[in-house]
PDB file of C-alpha atoms in Angstrom:
ATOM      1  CA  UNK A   5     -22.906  -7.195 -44.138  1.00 57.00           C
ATOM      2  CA  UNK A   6     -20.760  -7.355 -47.372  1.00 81.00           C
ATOM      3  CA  UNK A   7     -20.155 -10.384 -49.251  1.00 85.00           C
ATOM      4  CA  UNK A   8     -16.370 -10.220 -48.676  1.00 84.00           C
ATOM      5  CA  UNK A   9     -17.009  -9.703 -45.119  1.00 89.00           C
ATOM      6  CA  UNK A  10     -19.163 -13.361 -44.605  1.00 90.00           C
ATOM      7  CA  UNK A  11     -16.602 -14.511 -47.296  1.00 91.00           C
ATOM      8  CA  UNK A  12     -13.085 -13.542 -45.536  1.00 93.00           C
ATOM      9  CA  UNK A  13     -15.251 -14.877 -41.925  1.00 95.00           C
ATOM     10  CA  UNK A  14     -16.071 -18.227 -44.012  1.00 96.00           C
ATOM     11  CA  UNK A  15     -12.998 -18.712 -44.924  1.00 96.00           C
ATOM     12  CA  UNK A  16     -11.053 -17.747 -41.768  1.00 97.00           C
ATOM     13  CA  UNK A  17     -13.095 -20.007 -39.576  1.00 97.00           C
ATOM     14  CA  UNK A  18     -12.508 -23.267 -42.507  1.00 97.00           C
ATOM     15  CA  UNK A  19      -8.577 -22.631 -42.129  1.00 97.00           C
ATOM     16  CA  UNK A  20      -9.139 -23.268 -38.169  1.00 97.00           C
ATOM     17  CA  UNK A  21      -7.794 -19.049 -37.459  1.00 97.00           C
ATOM     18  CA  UNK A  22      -9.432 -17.214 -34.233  1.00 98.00           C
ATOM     19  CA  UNK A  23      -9.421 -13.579 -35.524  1.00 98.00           C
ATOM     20  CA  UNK A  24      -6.621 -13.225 -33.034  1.00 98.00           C
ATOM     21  CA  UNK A  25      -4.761 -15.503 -34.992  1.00 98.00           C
ATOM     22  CA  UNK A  26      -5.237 -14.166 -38.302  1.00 98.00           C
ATOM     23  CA  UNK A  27      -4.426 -10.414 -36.338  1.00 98.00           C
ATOM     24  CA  UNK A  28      -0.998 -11.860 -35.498  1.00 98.00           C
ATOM     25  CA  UNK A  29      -0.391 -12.899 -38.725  1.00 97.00           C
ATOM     26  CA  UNK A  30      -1.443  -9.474 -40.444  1.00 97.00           C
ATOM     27  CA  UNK A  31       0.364  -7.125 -37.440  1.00 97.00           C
ATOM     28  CA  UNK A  32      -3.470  -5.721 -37.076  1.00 97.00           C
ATOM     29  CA  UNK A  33      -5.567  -5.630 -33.793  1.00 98.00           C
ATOM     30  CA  UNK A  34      -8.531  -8.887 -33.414  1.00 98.00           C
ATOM     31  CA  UNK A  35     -10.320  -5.196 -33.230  1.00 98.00           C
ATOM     32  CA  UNK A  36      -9.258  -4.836 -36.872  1.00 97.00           C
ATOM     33  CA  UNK A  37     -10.637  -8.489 -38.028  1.00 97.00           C
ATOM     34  CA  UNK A  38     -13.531  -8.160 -36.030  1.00 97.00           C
ATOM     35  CA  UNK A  39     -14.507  -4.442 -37.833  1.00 96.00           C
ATOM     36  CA  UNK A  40     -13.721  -5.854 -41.400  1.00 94.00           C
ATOM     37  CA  UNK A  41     -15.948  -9.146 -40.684  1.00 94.00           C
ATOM     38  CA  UNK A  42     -18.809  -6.804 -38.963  1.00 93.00           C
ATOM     39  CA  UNK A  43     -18.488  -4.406 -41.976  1.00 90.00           C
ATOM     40  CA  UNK A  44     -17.658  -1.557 -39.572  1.00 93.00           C
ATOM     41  CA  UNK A  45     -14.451  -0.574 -41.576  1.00 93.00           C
ATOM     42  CA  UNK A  46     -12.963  -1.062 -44.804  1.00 89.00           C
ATOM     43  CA  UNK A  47      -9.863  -3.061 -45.522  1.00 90.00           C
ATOM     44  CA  UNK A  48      -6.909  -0.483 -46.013  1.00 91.00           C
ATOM     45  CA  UNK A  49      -5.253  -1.341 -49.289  1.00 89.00           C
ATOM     46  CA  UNK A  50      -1.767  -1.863 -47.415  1.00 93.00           C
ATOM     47  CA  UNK A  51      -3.881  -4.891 -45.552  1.00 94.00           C
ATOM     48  CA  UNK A  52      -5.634  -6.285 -48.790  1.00 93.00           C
ATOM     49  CA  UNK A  53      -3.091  -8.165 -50.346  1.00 95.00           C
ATOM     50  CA  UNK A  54      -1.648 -10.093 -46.711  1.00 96.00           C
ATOM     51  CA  UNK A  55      -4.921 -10.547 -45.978  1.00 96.00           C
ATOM     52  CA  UNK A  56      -5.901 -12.235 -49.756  1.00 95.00           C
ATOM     53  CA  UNK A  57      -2.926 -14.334 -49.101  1.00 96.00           C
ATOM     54  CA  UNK A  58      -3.533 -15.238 -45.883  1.00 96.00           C
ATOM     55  CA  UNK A  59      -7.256 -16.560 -46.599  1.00 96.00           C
ATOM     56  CA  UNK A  60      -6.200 -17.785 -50.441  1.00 94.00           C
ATOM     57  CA  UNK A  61      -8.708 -15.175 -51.704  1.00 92.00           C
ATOM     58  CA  UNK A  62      -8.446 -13.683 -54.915  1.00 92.00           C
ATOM     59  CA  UNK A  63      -7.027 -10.016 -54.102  1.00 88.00           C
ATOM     60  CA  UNK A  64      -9.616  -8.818 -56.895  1.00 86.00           C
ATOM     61  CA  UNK A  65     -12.573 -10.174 -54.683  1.00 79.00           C
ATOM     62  CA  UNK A  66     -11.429  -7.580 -52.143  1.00 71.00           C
TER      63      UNK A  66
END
């Protein structure tokens, strides 16, 4: 797995989000969350910078 992937799952789970949660938030699938946090997909660029924001990580740690 990919160190942003354990880091964005960290983080998600220490701001009290389900991934279903954080999929509302983003207008993504849990599907989605789940793939990034698995390292199945990448994080489309459109997605990077909510997501950053959403987790308070750095968007150039993405």
């Amino acid at each position: 797995m990919s160190e942003i992937a354990d880091k964005s799952r960290e983080r998600r789970k220490n701001l009290g989000l389900s991934q279903e949660g954080l999929a509302e938030r983003l207008h993504v699938s849990r599907q989605t969350i789940s793939s990034w946090e698995n390292g199945k997909s990448a994080i489309k660029l459109e997605n990077a910078k909510p997501l950053s924001d959403e987790l308070k990580i750095p968007l150039d740690e993405f």
